[in-house]
mmCIF file of C-alpha atoms in Angstrom:
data_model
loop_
_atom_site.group_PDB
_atom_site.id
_atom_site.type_symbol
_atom_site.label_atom_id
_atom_site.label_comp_id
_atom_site.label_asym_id
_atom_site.label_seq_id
_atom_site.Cartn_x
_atom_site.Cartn_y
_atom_site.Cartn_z
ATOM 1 C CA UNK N 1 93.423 130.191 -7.047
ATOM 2 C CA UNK N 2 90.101 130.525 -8.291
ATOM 3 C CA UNK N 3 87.070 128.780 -6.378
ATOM 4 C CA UNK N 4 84.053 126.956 -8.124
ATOM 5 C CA UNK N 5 82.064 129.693 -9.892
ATOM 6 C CA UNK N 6 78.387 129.117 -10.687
ATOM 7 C CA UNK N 7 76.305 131.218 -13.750
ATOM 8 C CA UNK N 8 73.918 132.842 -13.452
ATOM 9 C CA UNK N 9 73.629 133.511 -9.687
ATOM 10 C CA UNK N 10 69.565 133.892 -9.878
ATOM 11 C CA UNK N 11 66.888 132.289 -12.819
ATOM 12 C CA UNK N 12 63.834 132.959 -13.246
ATOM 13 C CA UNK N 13 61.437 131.080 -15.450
ATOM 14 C CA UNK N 14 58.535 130.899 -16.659
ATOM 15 C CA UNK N 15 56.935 127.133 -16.193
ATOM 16 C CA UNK N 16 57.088 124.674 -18.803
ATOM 17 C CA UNK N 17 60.708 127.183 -20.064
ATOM 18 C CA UNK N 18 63.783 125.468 -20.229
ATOM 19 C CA UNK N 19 67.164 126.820 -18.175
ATOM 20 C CA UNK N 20 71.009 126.121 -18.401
ATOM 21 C CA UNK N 21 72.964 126.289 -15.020
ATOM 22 C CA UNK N 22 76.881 126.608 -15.570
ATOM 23 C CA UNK N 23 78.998 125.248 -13.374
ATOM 24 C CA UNK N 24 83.048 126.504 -13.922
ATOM 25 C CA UNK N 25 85.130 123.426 -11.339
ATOM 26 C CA UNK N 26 88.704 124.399 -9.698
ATOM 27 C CA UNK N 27 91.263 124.188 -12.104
ATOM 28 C CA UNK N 28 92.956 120.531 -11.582
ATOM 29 C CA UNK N 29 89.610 118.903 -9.916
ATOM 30 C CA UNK N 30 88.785 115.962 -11.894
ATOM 31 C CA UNK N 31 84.987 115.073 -9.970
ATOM 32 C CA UNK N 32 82.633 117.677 -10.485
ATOM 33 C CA UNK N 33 79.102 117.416 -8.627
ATOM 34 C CA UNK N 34 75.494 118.892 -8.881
ATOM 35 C CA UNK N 35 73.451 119.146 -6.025
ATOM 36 C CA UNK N 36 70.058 121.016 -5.430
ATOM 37 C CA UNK N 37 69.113 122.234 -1.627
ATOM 38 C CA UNK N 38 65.041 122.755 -1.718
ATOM 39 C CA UNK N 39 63.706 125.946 1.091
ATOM 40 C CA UNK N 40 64.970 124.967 4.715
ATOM 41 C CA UNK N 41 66.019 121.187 3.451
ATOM 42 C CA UNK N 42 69.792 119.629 3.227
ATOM 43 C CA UNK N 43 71.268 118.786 -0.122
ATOM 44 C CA UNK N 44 70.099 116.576 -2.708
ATOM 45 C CA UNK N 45 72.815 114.541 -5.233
ATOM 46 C CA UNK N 46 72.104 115.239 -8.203
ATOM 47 C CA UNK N 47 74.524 113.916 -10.852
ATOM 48 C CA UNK N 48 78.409 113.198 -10.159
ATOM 49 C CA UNK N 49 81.548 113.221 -13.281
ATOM 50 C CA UNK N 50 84.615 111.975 -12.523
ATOM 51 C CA UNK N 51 86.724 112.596 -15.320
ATOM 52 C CA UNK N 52 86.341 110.852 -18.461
ATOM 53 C CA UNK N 53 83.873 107.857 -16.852
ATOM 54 C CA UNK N 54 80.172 107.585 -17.497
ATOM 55 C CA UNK N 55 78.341 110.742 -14.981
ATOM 56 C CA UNK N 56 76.706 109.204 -12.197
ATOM 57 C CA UNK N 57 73.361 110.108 -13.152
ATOM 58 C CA UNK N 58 71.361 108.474 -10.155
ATOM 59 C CA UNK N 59 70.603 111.366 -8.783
ATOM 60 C CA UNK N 60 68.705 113.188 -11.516
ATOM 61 C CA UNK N 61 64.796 113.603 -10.011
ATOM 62 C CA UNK N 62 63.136 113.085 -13.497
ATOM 63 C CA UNK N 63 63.891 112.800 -17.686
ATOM 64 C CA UNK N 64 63.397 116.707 -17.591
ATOM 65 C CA UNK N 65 66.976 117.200 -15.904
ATOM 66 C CA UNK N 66 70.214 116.780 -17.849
ATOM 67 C CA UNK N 67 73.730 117.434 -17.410
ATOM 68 C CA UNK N 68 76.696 117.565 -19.468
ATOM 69 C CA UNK N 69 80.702 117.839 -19.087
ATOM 70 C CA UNK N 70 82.215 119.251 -21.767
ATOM 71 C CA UNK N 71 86.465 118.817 -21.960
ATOM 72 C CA UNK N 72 86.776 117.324 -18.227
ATOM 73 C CA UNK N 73 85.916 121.141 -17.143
ATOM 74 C CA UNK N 74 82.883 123.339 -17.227
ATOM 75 C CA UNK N 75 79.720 121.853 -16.850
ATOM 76 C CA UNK N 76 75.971 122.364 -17.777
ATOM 77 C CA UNK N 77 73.022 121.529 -16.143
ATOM 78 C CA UNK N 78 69.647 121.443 -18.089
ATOM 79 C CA UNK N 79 66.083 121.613 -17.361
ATOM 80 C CA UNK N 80 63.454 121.242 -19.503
ATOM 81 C CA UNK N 81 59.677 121.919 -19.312
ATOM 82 C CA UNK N 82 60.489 123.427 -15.912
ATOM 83 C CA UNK N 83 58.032 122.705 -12.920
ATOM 84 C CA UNK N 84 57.495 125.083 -9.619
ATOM 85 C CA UNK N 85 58.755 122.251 -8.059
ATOM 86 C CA UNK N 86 62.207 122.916 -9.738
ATOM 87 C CA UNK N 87 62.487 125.764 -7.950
ATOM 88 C CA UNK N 88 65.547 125.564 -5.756
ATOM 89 C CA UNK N 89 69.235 126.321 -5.336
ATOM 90 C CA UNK N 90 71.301 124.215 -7.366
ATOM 91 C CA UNK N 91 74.728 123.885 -6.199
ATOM 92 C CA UNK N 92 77.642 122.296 -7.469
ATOM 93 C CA UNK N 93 81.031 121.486 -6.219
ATOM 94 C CA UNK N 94 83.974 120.097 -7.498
ATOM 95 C CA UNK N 95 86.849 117.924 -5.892
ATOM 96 C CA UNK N 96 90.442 116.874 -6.837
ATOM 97 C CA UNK N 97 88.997 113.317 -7.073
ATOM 98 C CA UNK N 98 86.407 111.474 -6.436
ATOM 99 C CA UNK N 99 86.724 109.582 -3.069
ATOM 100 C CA UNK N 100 86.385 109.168 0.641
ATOM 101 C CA UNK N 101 89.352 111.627 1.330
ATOM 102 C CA UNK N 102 88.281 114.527 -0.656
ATOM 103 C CA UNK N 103 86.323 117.374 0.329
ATOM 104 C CA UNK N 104 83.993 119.507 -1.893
ATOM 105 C CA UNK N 105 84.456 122.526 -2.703
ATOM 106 C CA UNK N 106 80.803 124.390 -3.618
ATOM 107 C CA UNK N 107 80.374 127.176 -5.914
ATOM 108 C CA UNK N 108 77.876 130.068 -4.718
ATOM 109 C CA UNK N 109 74.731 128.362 -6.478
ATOM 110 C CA UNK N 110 72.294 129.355 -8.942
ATOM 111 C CA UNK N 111 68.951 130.174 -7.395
ATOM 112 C CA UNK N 112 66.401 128.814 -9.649
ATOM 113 C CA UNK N 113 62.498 130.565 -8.904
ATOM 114 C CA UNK N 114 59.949 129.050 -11.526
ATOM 115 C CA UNK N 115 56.621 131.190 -11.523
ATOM 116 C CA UNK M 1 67.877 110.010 0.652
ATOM 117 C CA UNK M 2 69.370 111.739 3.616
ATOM 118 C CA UNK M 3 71.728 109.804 5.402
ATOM 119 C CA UNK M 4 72.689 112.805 8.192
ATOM 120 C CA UNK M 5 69.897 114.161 10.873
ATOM 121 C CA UNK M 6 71.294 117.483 12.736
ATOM 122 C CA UNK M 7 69.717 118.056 15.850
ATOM 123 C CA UNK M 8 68.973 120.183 17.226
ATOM 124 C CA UNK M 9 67.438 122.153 13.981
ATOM 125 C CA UNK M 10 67.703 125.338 15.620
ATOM 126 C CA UNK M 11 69.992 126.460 18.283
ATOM 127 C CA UNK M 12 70.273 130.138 19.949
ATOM 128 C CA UNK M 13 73.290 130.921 21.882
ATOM 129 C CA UNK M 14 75.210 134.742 23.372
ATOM 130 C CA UNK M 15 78.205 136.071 21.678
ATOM 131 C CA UNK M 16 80.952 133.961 24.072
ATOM 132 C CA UNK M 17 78.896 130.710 24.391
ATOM 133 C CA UNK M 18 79.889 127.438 22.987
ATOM 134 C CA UNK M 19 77.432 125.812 20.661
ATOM 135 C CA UNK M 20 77.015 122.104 20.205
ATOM 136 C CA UNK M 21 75.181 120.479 17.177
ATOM 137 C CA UNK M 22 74.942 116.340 16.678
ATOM 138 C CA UNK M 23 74.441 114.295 13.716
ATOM 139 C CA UNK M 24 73.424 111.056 13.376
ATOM 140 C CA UNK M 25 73.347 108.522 10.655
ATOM 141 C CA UNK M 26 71.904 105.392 9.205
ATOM 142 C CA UNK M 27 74.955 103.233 7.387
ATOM 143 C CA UNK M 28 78.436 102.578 8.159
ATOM 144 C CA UNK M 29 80.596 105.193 6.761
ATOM 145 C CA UNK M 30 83.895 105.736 5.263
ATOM 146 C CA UNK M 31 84.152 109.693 6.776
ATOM 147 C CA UNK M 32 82.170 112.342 8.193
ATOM 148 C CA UNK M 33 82.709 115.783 7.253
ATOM 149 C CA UNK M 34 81.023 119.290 8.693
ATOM 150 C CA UNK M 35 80.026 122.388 6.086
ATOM 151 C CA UNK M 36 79.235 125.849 7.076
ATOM 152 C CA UNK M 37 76.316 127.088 4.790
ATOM 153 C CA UNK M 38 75.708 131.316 5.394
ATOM 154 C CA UNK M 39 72.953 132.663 3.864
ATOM 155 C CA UNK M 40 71.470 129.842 1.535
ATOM 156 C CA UNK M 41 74.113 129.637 -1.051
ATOM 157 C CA UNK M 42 77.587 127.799 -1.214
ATOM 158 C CA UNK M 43 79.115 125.754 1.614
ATOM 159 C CA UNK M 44 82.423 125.799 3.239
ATOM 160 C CA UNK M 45 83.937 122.264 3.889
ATOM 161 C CA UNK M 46 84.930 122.733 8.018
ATOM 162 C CA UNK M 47 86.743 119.529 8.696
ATOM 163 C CA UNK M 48 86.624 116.111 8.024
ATOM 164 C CA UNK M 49 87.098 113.434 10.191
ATOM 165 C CA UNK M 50 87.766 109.737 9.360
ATOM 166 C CA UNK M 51 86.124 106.658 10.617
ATOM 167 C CA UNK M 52 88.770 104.949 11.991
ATOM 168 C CA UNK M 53 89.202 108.683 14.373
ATOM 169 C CA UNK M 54 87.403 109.724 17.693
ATOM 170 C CA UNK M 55 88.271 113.422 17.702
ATOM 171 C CA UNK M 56 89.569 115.995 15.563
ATOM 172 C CA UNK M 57 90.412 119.629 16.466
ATOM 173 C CA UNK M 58 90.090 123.018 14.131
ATOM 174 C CA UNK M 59 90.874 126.023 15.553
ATOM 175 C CA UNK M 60 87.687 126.992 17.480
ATOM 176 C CA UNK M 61 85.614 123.550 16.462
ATOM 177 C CA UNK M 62 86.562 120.566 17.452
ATOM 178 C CA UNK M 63 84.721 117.392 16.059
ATOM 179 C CA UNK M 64 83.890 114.018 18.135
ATOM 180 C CA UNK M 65 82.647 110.518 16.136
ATOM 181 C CA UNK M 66 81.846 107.752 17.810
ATOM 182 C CA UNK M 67 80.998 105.349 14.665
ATOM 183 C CA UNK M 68 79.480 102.209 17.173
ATOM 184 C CA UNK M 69 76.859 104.607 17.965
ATOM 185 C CA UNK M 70 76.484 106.197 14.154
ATOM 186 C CA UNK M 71 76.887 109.212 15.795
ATOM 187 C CA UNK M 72 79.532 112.936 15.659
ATOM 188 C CA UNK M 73 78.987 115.913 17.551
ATOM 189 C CA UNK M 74 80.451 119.319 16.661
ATOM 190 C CA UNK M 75 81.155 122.318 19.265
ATOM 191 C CA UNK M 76 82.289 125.313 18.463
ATOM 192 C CA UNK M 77 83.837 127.221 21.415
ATOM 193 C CA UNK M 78 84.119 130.899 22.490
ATOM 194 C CA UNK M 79 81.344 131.675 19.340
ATOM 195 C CA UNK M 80 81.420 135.109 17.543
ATOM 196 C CA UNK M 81 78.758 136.505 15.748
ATOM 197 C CA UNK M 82 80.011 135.495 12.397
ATOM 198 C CA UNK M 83 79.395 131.625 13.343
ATOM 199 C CA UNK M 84 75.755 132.207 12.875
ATOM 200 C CA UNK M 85 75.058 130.223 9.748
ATOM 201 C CA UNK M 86 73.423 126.601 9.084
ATOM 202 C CA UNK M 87 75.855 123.544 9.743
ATOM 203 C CA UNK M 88 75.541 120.532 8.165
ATOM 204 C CA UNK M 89 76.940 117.093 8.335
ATOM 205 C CA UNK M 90 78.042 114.918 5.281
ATOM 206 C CA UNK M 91 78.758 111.202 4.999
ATOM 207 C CA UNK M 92 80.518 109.906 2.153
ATOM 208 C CA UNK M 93 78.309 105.497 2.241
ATOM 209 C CA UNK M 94 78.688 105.327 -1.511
ATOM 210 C CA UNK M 95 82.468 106.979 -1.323
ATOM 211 C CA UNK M 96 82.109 109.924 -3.601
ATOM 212 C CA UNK M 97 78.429 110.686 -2.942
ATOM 213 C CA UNK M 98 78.022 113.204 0.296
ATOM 214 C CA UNK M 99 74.262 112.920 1.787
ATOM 215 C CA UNK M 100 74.016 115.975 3.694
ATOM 216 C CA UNK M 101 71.191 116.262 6.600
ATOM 217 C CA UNK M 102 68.862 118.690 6.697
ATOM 218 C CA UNK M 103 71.402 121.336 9.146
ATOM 219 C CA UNK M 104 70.886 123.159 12.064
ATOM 220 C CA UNK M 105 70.734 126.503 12.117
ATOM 221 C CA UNK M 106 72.738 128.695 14.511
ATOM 222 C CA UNK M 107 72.428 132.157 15.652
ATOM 223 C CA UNK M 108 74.695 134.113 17.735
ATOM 224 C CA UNK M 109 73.654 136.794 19.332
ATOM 225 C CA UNK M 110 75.714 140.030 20.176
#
């Protein structure tokens, strides 16, 4: 079937503009996961839904970001006031459930460039 | 904060070659799994090995943890030019959240 699909697949911004990432999960994956990978660097958690629970929003670097899960599928991820140091690839990936068991499956990322 | 450290970061190997990367990490763990990443964008899960496990084979890779020294190795034999990406390793402390290391980055060369 279909894999994690990400919109759009590049952003640029303006500074202090606000951007919506969309994130589309696997069909049937109840966790859903953001993620954001800065130049050269490994992945950062972001923000984590598993199903109809309260996100996991430890992750989130600052009050700008926001994220939302609308019907147990697609997701959006929100940045306000956007900094140059929001500039990154944000990632997300998606799982059948949320545990030790389960690998992630990532979507191609949205490359975010804020001038 | 990252749990996983790849070393090396880089690594440089002929077409043919077998190429070994290691990851470390801090806490005890529940599993330890491998992603390819090619080109900066998505990652593809490689194989996941538990902690209770000492090896795991997958095709060409084949995965070694040895959890009293917070430690797993990866090798992929016989490499091809299309295993030149960034590897990273993933370790699940807080069971659904993955803290990925910073990768290393391989190159095969023709």
């Amino acid at each position: 079937g279909a894999g994690v699909s990400q919109s759009p697949s590049n952003k640029v911004t303006e500074k202090g503009k606000d951007v919506e990432l969309r994130c589309d999960p696997i069909s049937g994956h109840t966790a859903l996961y953001w993620y954001r990978q800065s130049l050269g660097q490994g992945l950062e958690f972001l923000i984590y839904f598993q199903g109809n629970s309260a996100p996991d929003k430890s992750g989130l670097p600052s009050d700008r970001f926001s994220a939302e899960r609308t019907g147990g599928s697609v997701s959006t991820l929100t940045i306000q006031r956007t900094q140059q140091e929001d500039s990154a690839v944000y990632l997300c990936a998606s799982s059948f459930e949320a545990g030790r068991t389960y690998e992630q499956y990532f979507g191609p990322g949205t490359r975010l460039t804020v001038t | 904060s990252q749990q996983g450290e790849e070393d090396p970061q880089a690594l440089s190997i002929q077409e043919g070659e077998n190429a070994t990367m290691n990851c470390s990490y801090k806490t005890s763990i529940n599993n330890l799994q491998w992603y390819r990443q090619n080109s900066g964008r998505g990652l593809v899960h490689l194989i996941l090995i538990r902690s209770n496990e000492r090896e795991k084979h997958s095709g060409r890779l084949r995965v070694t943890l040895d959890t009293s020294k917070k430690s797993s190795s990866l090798l992929i034999t016989a490499s091809r030019a299309a295993d030149t990406a960034s590897y990273f390793c993933a370790t699940d402390p807080n069971d659904y959240k993955l803290s990925f290391g910073a990768g290393t980055t391989v190159t095969v060369r023709a």
